[in-house]
Structure formats: structure tokens, C-alpha cells
Coordinates of C-alpha atoms and ligand atoms in Angstrom, one line a residue:
X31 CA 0.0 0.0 0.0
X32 CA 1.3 3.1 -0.6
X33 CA -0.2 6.9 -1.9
X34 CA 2.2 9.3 -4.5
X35 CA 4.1 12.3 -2.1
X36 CA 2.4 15.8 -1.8
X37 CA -0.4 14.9 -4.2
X38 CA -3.8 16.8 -4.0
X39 CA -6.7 14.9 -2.0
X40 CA -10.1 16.2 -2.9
X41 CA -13.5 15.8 -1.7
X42 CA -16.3 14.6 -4.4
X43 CA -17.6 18.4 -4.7
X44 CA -14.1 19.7 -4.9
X45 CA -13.2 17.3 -7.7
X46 CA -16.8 18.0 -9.3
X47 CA -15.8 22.1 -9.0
X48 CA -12.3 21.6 -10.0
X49 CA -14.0 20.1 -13.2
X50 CA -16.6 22.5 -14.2
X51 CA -13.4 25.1 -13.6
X52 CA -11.5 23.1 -16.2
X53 CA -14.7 23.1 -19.0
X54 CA -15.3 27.1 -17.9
X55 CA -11.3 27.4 -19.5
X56 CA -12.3 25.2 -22.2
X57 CA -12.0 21.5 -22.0
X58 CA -14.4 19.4 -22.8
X59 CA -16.1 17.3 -20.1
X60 CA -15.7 14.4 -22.9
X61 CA -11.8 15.5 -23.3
X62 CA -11.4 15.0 -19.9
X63 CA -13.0 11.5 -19.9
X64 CA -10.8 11.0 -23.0
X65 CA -7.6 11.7 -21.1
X66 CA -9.2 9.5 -18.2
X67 CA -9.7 6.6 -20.2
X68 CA -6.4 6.8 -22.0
X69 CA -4.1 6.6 -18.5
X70 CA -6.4 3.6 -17.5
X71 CA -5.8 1.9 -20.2
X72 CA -1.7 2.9 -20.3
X73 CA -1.7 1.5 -16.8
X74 CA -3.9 -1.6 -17.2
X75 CA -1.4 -2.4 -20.7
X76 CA 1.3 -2.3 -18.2
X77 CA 0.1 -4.5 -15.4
X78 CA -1.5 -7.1 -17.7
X79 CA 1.7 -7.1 -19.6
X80 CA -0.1 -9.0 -22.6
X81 CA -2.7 -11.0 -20.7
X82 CA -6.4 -10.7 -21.3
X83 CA -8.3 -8.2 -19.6
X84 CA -11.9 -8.0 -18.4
X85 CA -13.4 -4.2 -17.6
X86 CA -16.5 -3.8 -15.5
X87 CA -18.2 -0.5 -16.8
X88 CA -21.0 1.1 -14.6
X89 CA -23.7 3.5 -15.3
X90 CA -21.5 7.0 -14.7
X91 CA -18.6 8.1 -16.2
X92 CA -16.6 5.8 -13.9
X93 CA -18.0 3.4 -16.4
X94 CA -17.3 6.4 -19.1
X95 CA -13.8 6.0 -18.2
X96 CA -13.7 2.2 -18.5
X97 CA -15.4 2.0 -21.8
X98 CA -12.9 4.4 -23.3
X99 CA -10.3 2.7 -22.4
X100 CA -11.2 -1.3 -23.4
X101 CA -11.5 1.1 -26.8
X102 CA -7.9 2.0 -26.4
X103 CA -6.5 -1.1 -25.1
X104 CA -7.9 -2.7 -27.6
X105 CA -6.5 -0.4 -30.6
X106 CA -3.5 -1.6 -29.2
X107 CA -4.0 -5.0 -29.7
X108 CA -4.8 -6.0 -26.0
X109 CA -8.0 -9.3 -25.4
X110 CA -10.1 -6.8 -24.0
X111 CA -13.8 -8.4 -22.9
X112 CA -16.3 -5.8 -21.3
X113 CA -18.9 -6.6 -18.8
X114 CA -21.1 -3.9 -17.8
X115 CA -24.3 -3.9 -14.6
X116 CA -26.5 -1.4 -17.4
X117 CA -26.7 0.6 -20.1
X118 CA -24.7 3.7 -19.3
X119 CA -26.8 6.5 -17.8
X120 CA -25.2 9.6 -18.5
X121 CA -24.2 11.0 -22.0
X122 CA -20.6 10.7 -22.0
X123 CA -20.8 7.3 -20.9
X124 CA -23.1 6.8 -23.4
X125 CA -20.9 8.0 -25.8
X126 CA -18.0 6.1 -24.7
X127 CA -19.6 2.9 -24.9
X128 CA -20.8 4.0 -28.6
X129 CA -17.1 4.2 -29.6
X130 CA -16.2 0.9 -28.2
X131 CA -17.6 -1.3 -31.2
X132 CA -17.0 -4.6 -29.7
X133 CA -19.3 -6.6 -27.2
X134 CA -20.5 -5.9 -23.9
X135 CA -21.9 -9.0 -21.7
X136 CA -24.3 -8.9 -18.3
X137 CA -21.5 -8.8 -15.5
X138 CA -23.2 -11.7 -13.9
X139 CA -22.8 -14.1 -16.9
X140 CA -18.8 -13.0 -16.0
X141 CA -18.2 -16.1 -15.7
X142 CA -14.5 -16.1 -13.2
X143 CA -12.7 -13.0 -14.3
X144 CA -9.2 -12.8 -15.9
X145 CA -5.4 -12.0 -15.6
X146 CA -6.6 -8.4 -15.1
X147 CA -10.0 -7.2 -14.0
X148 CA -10.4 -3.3 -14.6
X149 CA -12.9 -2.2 -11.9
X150 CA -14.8 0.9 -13.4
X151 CA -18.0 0.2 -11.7
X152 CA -18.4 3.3 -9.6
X153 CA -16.2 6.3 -8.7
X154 CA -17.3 9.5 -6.8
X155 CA -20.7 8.9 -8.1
X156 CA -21.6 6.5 -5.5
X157 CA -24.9 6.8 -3.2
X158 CA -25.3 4.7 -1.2
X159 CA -23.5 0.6 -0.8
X160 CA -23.7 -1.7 -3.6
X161 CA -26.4 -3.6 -3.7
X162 CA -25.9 -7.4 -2.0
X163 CA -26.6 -9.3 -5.4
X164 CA -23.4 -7.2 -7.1
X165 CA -21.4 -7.6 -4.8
X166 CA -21.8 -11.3 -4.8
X167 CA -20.8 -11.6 -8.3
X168 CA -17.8 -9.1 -7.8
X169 CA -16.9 -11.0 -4.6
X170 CA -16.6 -14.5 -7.2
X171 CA -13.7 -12.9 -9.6
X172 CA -10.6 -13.7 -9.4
X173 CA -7.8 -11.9 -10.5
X174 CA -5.6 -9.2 -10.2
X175 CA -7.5 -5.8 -10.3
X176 CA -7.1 -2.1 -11.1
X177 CA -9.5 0.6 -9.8
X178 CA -10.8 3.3 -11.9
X179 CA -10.4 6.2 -9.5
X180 CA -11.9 4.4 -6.4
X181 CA -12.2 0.7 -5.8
X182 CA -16.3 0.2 -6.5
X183 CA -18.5 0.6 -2.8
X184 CA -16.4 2.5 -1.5
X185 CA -17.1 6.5 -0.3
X186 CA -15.0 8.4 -1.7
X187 CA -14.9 11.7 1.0
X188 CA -14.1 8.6 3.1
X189 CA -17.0 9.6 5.7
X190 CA -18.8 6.1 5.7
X191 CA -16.4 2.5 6.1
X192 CA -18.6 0.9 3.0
X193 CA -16.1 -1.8 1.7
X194 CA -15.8 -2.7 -1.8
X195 CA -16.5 -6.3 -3.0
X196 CA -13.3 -6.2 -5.0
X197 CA -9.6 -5.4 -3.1
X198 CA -7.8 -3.6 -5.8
X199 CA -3.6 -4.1 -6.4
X200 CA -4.0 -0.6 -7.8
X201 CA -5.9 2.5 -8.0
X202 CA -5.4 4.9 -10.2
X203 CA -7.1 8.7 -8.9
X204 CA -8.1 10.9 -11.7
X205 CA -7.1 14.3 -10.8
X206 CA -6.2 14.4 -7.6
X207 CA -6.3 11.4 -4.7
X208 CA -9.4 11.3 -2.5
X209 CA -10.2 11.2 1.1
X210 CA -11.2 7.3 1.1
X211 CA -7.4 6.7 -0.7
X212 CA -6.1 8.4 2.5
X213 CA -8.7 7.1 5.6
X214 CA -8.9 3.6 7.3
X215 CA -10.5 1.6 6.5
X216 CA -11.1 2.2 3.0
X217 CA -7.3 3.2 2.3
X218 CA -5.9 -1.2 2.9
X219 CA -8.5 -1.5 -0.1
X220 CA -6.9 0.4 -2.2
X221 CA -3.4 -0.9 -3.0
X222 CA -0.9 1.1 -4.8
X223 CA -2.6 4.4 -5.3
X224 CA -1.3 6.2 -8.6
X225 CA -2.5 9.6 -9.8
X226 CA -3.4 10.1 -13.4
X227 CA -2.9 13.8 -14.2
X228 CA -5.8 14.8 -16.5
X229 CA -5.4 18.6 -16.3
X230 CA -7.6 19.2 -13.3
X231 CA -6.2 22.0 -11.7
X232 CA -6.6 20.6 -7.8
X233 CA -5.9 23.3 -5.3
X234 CA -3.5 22.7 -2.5
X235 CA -5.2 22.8 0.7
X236 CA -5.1 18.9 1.2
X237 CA -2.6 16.8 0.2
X238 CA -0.2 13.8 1.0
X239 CA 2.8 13.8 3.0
X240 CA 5.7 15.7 1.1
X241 CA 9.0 14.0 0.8
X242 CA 10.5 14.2 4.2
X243 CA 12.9 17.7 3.4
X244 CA 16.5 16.9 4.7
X245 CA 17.5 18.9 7.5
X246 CA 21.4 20.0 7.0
X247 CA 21.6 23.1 9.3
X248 CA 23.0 25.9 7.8
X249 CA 26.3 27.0 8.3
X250 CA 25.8 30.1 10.8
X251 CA 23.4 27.7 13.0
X252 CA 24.4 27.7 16.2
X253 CA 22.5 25.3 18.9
X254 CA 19.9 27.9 20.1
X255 CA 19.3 29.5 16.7
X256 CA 18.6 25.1 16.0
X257 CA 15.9 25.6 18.3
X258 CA 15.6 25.9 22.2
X259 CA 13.2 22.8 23.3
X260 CA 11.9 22.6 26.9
X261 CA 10.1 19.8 28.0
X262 CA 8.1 19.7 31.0
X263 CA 9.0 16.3 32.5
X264 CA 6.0 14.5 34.4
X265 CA 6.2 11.6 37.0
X266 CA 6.3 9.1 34.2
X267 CA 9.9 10.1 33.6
X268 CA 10.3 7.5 30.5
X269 CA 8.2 9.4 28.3
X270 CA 9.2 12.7 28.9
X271 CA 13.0 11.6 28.7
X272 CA 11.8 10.1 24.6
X273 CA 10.3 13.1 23.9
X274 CA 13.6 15.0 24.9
X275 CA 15.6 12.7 23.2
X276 CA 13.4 12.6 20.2
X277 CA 13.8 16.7 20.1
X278 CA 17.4 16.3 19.9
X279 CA 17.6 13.9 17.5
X280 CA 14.6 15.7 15.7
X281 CA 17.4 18.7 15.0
X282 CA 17.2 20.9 18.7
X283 CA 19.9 22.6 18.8
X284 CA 19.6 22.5 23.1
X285 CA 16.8 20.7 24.9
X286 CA 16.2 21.2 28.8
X287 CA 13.9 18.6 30.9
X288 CA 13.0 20.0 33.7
X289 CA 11.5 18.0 36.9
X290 CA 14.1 15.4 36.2
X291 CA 17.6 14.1 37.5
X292 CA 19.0 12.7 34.2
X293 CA 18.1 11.8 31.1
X294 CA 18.1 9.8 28.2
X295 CA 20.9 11.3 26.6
X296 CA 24.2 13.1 28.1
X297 CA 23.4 16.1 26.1
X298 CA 19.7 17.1 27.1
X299 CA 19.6 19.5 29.9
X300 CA 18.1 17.8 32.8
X301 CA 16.7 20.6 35.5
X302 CA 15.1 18.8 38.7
X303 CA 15.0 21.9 40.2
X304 CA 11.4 22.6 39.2
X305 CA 11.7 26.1 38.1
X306 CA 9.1 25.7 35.0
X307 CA 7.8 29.1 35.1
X308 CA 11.4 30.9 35.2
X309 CA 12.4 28.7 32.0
X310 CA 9.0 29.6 30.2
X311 CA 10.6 32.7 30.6
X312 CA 13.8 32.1 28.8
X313 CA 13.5 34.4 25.7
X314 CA 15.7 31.5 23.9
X315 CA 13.2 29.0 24.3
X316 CA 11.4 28.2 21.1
X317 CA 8.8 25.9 22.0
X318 CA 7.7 24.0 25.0
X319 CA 6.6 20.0 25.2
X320 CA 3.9 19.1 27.6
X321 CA 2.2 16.2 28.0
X322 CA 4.3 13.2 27.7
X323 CA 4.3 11.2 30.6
X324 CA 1.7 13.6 32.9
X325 CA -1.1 12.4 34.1
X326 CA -4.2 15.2 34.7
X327 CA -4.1 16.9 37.7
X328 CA -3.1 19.9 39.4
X329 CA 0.8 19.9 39.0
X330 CA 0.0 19.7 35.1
X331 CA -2.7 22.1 34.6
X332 CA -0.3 24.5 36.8
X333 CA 2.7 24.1 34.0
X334 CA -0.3 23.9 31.1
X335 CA -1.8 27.4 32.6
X336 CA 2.2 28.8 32.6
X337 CA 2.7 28.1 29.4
X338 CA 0.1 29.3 28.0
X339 CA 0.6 32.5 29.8
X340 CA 3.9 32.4 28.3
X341 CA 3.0 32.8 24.9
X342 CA 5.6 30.5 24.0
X343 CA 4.8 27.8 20.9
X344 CA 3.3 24.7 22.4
X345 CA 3.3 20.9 21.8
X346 CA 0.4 19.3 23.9
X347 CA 0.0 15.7 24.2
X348 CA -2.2 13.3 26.1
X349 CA -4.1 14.8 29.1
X350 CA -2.4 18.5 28.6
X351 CA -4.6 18.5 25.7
X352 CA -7.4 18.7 27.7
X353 CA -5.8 21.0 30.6
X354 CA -5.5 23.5 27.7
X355 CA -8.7 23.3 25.8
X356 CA -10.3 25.7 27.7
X357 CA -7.8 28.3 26.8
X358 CA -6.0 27.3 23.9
X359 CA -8.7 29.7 20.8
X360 CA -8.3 32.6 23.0
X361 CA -5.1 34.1 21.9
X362 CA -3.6 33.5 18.6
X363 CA -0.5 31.3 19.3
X364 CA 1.6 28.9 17.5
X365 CA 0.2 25.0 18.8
X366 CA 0.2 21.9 18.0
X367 CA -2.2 19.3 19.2
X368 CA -1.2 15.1 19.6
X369 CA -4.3 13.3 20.3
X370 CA -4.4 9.6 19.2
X371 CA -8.1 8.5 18.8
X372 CA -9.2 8.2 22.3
X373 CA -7.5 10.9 23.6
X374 CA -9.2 13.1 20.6
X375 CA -12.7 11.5 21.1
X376 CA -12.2 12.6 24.9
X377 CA -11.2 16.2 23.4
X378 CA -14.1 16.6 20.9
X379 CA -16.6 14.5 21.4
X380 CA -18.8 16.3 19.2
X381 CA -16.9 15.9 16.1
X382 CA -18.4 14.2 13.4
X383 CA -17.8 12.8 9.7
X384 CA -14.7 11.3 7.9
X385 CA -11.4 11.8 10.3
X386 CA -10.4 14.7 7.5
X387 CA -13.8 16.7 8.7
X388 CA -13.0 16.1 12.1
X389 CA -9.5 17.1 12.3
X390 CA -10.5 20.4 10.7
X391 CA -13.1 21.0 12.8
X392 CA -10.9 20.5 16.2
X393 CA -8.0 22.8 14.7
X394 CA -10.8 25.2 13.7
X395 CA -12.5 25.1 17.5
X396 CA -8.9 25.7 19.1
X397 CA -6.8 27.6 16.2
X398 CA -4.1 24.9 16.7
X399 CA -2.6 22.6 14.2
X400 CA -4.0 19.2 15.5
X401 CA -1.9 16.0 14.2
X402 CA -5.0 13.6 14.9
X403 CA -2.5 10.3 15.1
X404 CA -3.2 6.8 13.9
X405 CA -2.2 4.8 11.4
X406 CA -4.2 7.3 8.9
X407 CA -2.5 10.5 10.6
X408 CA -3.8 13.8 9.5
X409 CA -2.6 16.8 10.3
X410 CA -5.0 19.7 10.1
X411 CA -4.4 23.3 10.3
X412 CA -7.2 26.1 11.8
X413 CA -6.8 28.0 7.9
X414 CA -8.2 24.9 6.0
X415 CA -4.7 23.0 5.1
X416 CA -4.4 19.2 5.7
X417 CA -2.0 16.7 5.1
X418 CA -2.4 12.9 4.9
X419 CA 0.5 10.8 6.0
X420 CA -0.7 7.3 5.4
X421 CA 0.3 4.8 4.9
X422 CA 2.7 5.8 8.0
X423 CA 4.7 3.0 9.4
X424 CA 3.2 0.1 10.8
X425 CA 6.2 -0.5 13.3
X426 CA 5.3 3.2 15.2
X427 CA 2.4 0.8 16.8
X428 CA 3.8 0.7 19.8
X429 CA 4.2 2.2 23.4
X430 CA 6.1 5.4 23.5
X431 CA 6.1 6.9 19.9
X432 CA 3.6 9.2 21.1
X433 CA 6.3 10.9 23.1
X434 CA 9.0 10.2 20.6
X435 CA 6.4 12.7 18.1
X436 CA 5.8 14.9 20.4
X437 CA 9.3 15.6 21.1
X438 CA 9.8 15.7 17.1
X439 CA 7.3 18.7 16.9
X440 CA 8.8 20.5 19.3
X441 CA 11.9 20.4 17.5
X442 CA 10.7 21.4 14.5
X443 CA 8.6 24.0 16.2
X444 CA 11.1 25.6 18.0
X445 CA 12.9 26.0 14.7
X446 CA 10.5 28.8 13.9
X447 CA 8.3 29.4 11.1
X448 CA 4.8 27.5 10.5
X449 CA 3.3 25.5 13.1
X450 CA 1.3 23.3 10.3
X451 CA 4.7 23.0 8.1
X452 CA 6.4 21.9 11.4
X453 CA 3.8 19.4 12.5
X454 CA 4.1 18.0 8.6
X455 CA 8.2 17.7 8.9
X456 CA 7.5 16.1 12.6
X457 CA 5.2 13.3 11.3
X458 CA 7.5 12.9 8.2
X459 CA 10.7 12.4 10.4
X460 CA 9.1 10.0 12.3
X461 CA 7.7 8.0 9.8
X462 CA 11.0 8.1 7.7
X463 CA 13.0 6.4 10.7
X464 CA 10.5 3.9 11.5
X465 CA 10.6 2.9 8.1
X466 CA 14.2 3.0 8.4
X467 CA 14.1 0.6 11.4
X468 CA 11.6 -1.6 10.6
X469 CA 10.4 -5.0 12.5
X470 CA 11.2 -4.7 16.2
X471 CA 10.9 -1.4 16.3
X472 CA 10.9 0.2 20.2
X473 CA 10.2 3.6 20.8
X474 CA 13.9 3.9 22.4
X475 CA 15.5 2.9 18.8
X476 CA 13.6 6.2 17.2
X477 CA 16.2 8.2 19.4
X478 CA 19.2 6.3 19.4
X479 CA 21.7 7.3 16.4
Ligands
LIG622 N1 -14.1 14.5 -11.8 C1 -13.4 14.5 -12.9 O1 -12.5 15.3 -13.2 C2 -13.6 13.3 -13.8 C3 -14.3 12.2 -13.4 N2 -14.5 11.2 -14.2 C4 -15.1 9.9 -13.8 O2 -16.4 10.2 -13.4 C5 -16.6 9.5 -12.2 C6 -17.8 10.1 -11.5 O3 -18.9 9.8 -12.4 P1 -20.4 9.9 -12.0 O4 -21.2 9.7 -13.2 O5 -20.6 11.2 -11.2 O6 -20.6 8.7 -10.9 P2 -20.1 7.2 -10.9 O7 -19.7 6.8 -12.3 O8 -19.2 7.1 -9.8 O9 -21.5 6.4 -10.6 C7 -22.7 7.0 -10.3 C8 -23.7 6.3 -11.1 O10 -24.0 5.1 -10.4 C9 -25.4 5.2 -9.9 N3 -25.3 4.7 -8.5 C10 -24.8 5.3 -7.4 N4 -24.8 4.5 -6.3 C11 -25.3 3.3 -6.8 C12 -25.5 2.0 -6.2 N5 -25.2 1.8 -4.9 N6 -25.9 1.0 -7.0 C13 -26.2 1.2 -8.3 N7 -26.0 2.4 -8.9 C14 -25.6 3.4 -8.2 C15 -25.8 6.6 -10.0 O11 -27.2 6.7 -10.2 C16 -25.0 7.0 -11.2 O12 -25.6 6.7 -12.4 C17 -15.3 9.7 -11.5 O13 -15.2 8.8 -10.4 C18 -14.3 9.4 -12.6 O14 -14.1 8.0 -12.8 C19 -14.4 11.5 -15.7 O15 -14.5 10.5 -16.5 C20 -13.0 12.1 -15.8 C21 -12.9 13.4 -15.1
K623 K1 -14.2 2.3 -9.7

């Protein structure tokens, strides 16, 4: 599984205003199906590498798309069979399967499928689940299969978990990706997402993870102008020691953990004096970490209150989430927010529709960037911008890469700049040295060199 870097994810209406933009400058709605068609049928050429290939048009122009290219496929001398569930229902479609002159059977006399199964059944168009007869026959093909923007069932804004009857290998999104590509559970449905530019111009509020940027310092850095870190070290001093360790290793130039005797690593600051406030005061300080490893209750929402009388750029995690919600949309400050899902259904328990809608409504309701963690991570941003980070790592499923984050967005917080562009390098570091690790994978080996 895996989705193309820094691609554009849009909604259903996005996609559907993105294309009436592109006929208002002059493309045809039939030239865009054209250009759809044609990268389906490149692709499927490729993957059946000279086997036949059976294509399941729909009604819509998700069938449009398929019927267009079994017409090109088979120009090029490809066995190209076409099933389709009815008569198309919308003009293009209907002109699309007009052009393709050779037959087209009732899917359910499809008898077992083929080498390569071309799944443009339904795209963005879909209502409501397939009905329980398809998806019988769909559930009885074998073979390896390529979706035509979505896999078939599925919703595309990824708001409801309807599954599709067939898994594809690979998806290839026409335009831009789409929530569902992005989202659990739909996303483990959808293989190898590819995008297929066909000159929708897809604006860049949401989008896939970036290429993780690499982080040479420049040459006049020095280790505060790296970025001052202070974490504010609870009674669970593991956690709070990853998260300054993960700081460090994140690119801090000088991290302090106060409340603590020692710490992870020789080079972190460890302060047991417990003179939070006077460091929140420390005009070199360039973000503060609280969360990891505190438990609610007083002595937390004490250091939550302080810093956010400080002013100074926040990471909250766990239960300083909560100590801070209260406060946090009342002055304009630079935040970021680490709930995993319980700890964010706890937060907003309100919040409704696909995670995308629900991340943008808690960044929204607290004008912080909120990095709503899971294996489906988005990061949301209170002006509308998202980013997408699955497929993640698997390996970060375990105990203590919550801190090991947290620490990471501090670091890049305290670097200065954007809080959203920080939270996106943050999530990218860490996935890039899980991946980098791989099986096994502890919390402790995200800090170690
Ligand atoms: N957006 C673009 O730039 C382009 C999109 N293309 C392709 O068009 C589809 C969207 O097509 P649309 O006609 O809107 O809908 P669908 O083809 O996805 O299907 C809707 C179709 O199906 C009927 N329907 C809905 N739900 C069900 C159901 N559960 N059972 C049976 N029938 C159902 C509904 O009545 C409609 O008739 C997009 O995904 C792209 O593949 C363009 O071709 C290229 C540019
Ligand atoms: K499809």
C-alpha cells in the first residue's frame, strides 16, 4: 500500500468544481473523460503485460472512463472483454460505450474474471452501498484488479467505512487522490494508489505527506538558533525523557527537561529543580513539550496554565490536551495538538464525519494545528490546510512513539516558522526512521543514532 508524495486529496464536490473550472477554460467534459480513459488503459497495458483483460463499466462516467479505455487497449491489440451492470446513464458514458464497437456482456454471466479485472463500476458517483446481489458476483472474480479512480463501494470523502467487494492491487485517482485513498479503512482496499494527471487543476489545501525535506543546518546555526526545546518532565519520567531525546535527535539545537535528575541522553539539559515558570521565561526557548508522561491533575494544569501564559509555541499531548482546551482559541499562538483517537474522542466528542472533517473542525475550535495520530494521521491546520500521511509506518504501533512525536514537533517547532509545516516535517521524520528501522521497532530505537 502506498499513496504518491504531496499529491492533492479532494473531496467529491471539490473534484466535481475543479471540473466544471477546467470546462469554464475550455476542456471538454468528454476531453477530460478521453484523457481518463487513456491513463487507464496505459496502466492496465502495463500490469496485464499481454494478458487478457476483463473491464466492468458502470452506469456514470466511472464506467465512461472504462469504456474508453477497453476502446484503447484494444486499438492496441490487447483481449479486452467488457462486462457492464447497465446501459450507461449519463451521455458521456453513453458516448463512450458508442465508440467501443466490440461486445459488452451482463456482468453476472462474467463467468470467473481474468489476468486483469479493470474495476470501473463506480467512482465519486456512488450513493449509497452496492447492492448485495453485485457484490456477490464481484466477490466471485478472481484476478488481479485495477480501480478506476476508487475501488467500487467505497465512499469516496471517506466519511462512511462501506467496503468494496473487490480489493484492488492498484488505484489509479483521476485528478487528484481522494479522502477514502487516505482514511482507514477504505485506504488497505486500495493498493498502490497512482495519480493520473488529466489537467484538473486541484488546489493545494489537502494533500499527502511531502517528501521528508532533509535537515542539513545551515552553516551560521548555532544550537539555540537550532531551536531551544523545553520539556516539561511528568512523573512518568520515560516518556518525557523520549520526547527529549526525540527533540534532539529531531534537529534541537539544546533541549532542557525540567522535573528530572537525568536523562536519556548526556546532552539534554536535565533541570530537577522545578523552576518551570522561570524557563518559560527564557527568551531562547522556542517551543515548550507538555504532555508526555503527565497524568491530569493539578501539577500539570499549573505548567499547562504557565505556558500558555507564556506565549511561548506549544506541543500538547495526552491529558495537557485537555488541561489546555479551555484556553488554547483565546489568543492567537503557534500550537500543536497530539491526540491519538481516544484521547481526541475525549477532546471533541462532538466531532463528526470522515477523520479529514473532524480534524479540521478541532483545529478550527482551538486555532491549533491538530496531528490527529493513527495509522491514517492527518494533520489539520485552523486556515483549512491538511495533510495525509498514510500509509505511516506500521512499526510506530507501539508504546512510547507518542512521546517520541511529540518531542519531534517541538523540534521542528522551536525552529521557527509555521506550526502546520512543522507538525508535517515532525510526522514525516518519524515516519521516515520507523521505516528505516523496521520489524522490532521500540520507541527507544527512534532516538538512538
Ligand atoms: N471529476 C473528474 O474530473 C472526472 C471524473 N470522471 C469519472 O467520473 C466519475 C464520476 O462519475 P459519476 O457519473 O458522477 O458517478 P459514478 O460513475 O461514480 O457512478 C454514479 C452512477 O451510479 C449510480 N449509483 C450510485 N450508487 C449506486 C449503487 N449503490 N448501486 C447502483 N447504482 C448506483 C448513480 O445513479 C450514477 O448513475 C469519477 O469517479 C471518474 O471516474 C471523468 O470521466 C474524468 C474526469
Ligand atoms: K471504480
Amino acid at each position: 500500500m502506498s499513496v504518491p508524495a504531496d499529491a492533492p486529496v479532494l473531496t467529491a464536490d471539490a473534484m466535481r468544481a475543479a471540473e466544471a473550472a477546467c470546462v469554464a477554460a475550455g476542456t471538454t467534459l468528454a476531453e477530460l473523460m478521453e484523457r481518463a480513459g487513456a491513463a487507464v488503459a496505459d496502466t492496465a497495458w502495463r500490469m496485464a503485460a499481454g494478458a487478457p483483460i476483463l473491464i466492468l463499466c458502470g452506469p456514470g462516467n466511472n464506467g465512461g472512463d472504462g469504456y474508453v479505455a477497453a476502446r484503447r487497449l484494444a486499438e492496441r491489440g490487447a483481449a479486452v472483454r467488457v462486462a457492464a451492470l447497465t446501459d450507461p446513464a449519463t451521455e458521456l458514458a453513453r458516448a463512450a460505450r458508442a465508440a467501443w464497437t466490440g461486445a459488452v456482456e451482463a456482468i453476472d454471466a462474467v463467468p470467473s474474471g481474468a489476468p486483469l479485472i479493470v474495476d470501473a463500476l463506480f467512482g465519486v458517483g456512488l450513493s449509497r452501498p452496492i447492492a448485495d446481489d453485485l457484490a456477490a458476483v464481484l466477490r466471485r472474480l478472481s484476478g488481479r484488479v485495477l480501480a478506476v479512480d476508487v475501488p467500487s463501494g467505497i465512499d469516496s470523502d471517506g466519511g462512511a467505512d462501506w467496503m468494496p467487494p473487490l480489493v484492488a492491487d492498484v488505484t489509479l485517482a483521476l485528478g487528484a487522490l481522494k479522502p477514502a485513498h487516505v482514511l482507514l479503512p477504505t485506504a488497505r482496499s486500495c493498493g498502490r494508489v497512482l495519480l493520473a494527471p488529466i489537467g484538473i487543476s486541484a488546489d493545494r489545501a489537502m494533500r499527502t505527506l511531502p517528501r521528508a525535506p532533509s535537515q542539513v543546518p545551515g552553516p551560521a546555526m548555532h544550537k539555540f538558533s537550532r531551536g531551544m526545546v523545553l520539556v516539561f518532565g511528568g512523573p512518568m519520567r520515560g516518556a518525557a525523557g523520549l520526547a527529549a531525546a526525540a527533540a534532539l535527535r529531531a534537529g534541537a539545537g539544546y533541549v532542557v527537561l525540567d522535573g528530572s535528575e537525568s536523562a536519556t541522553l548526556l546532552a539534554i539539559i536535565a533541570e530537577s529543580d522545578e523552576k518551570f515558570g522561570e524557563r518559560l521565561g527564557d527568551p531562547r526557548v522556542g517551543a515548550v513539550v507538555i504532555g508526555p508522561g503527565f497524568p491530569a491533575g493539578e501539577e500539570l494544569l499549573f505548567a499547562v496554565e504557565a505556558a500558555l501564559d507564556s506565549g511561548k509555541p506549544l506541543v500538547l499531548d495526552a491529558a495537557a490536551i485537555d488541561a489546555a482546551l479551555p484556553r488554547l482559541s483565546e489568543t492567537p499562538r503557534k500550537a500543536i495538538l497530539t491526540p491519538h483517537e481516544g484521547e481526541f474522542a475525549r477532546a471533541f466528542p462532538g466531532a463528526y464525519g470522515s477523520k479529514i472533517d473532524r480534524a479540521k473542525a478541532a483545529a478550527t475550535r482551538t486555532q491549533a494545528v491538530v496531528v490527529y495520530k493513527g495509522a491514517d494521521t492527518i494533520i489539520a491546520a485552523p486556515d483549512g490546510r491538511v495533510a495525509a500521511a498514510w500509509p505511516g509506518s506500521p512499526w510506530l504501533a507501539t508504546a512510547g512513539t507518542g512521546d517520541v512525536l511529540a518531542g519531534a514537533c517541538g523540534a521542528m517547532l522551536a525552529r521557527g516558522g509555521d506550526a502546520f509545516d512543522a507538525a508535517v516535517a515532525a510526522v514525516g521524520w518519524h515516519i521516515a526512521r520507523a521505516a528505516h528501522i523496521g520489524p522490532g521497532l521500540v520507541a527507544d530505537d527512534l532516538i538512538r543514532d
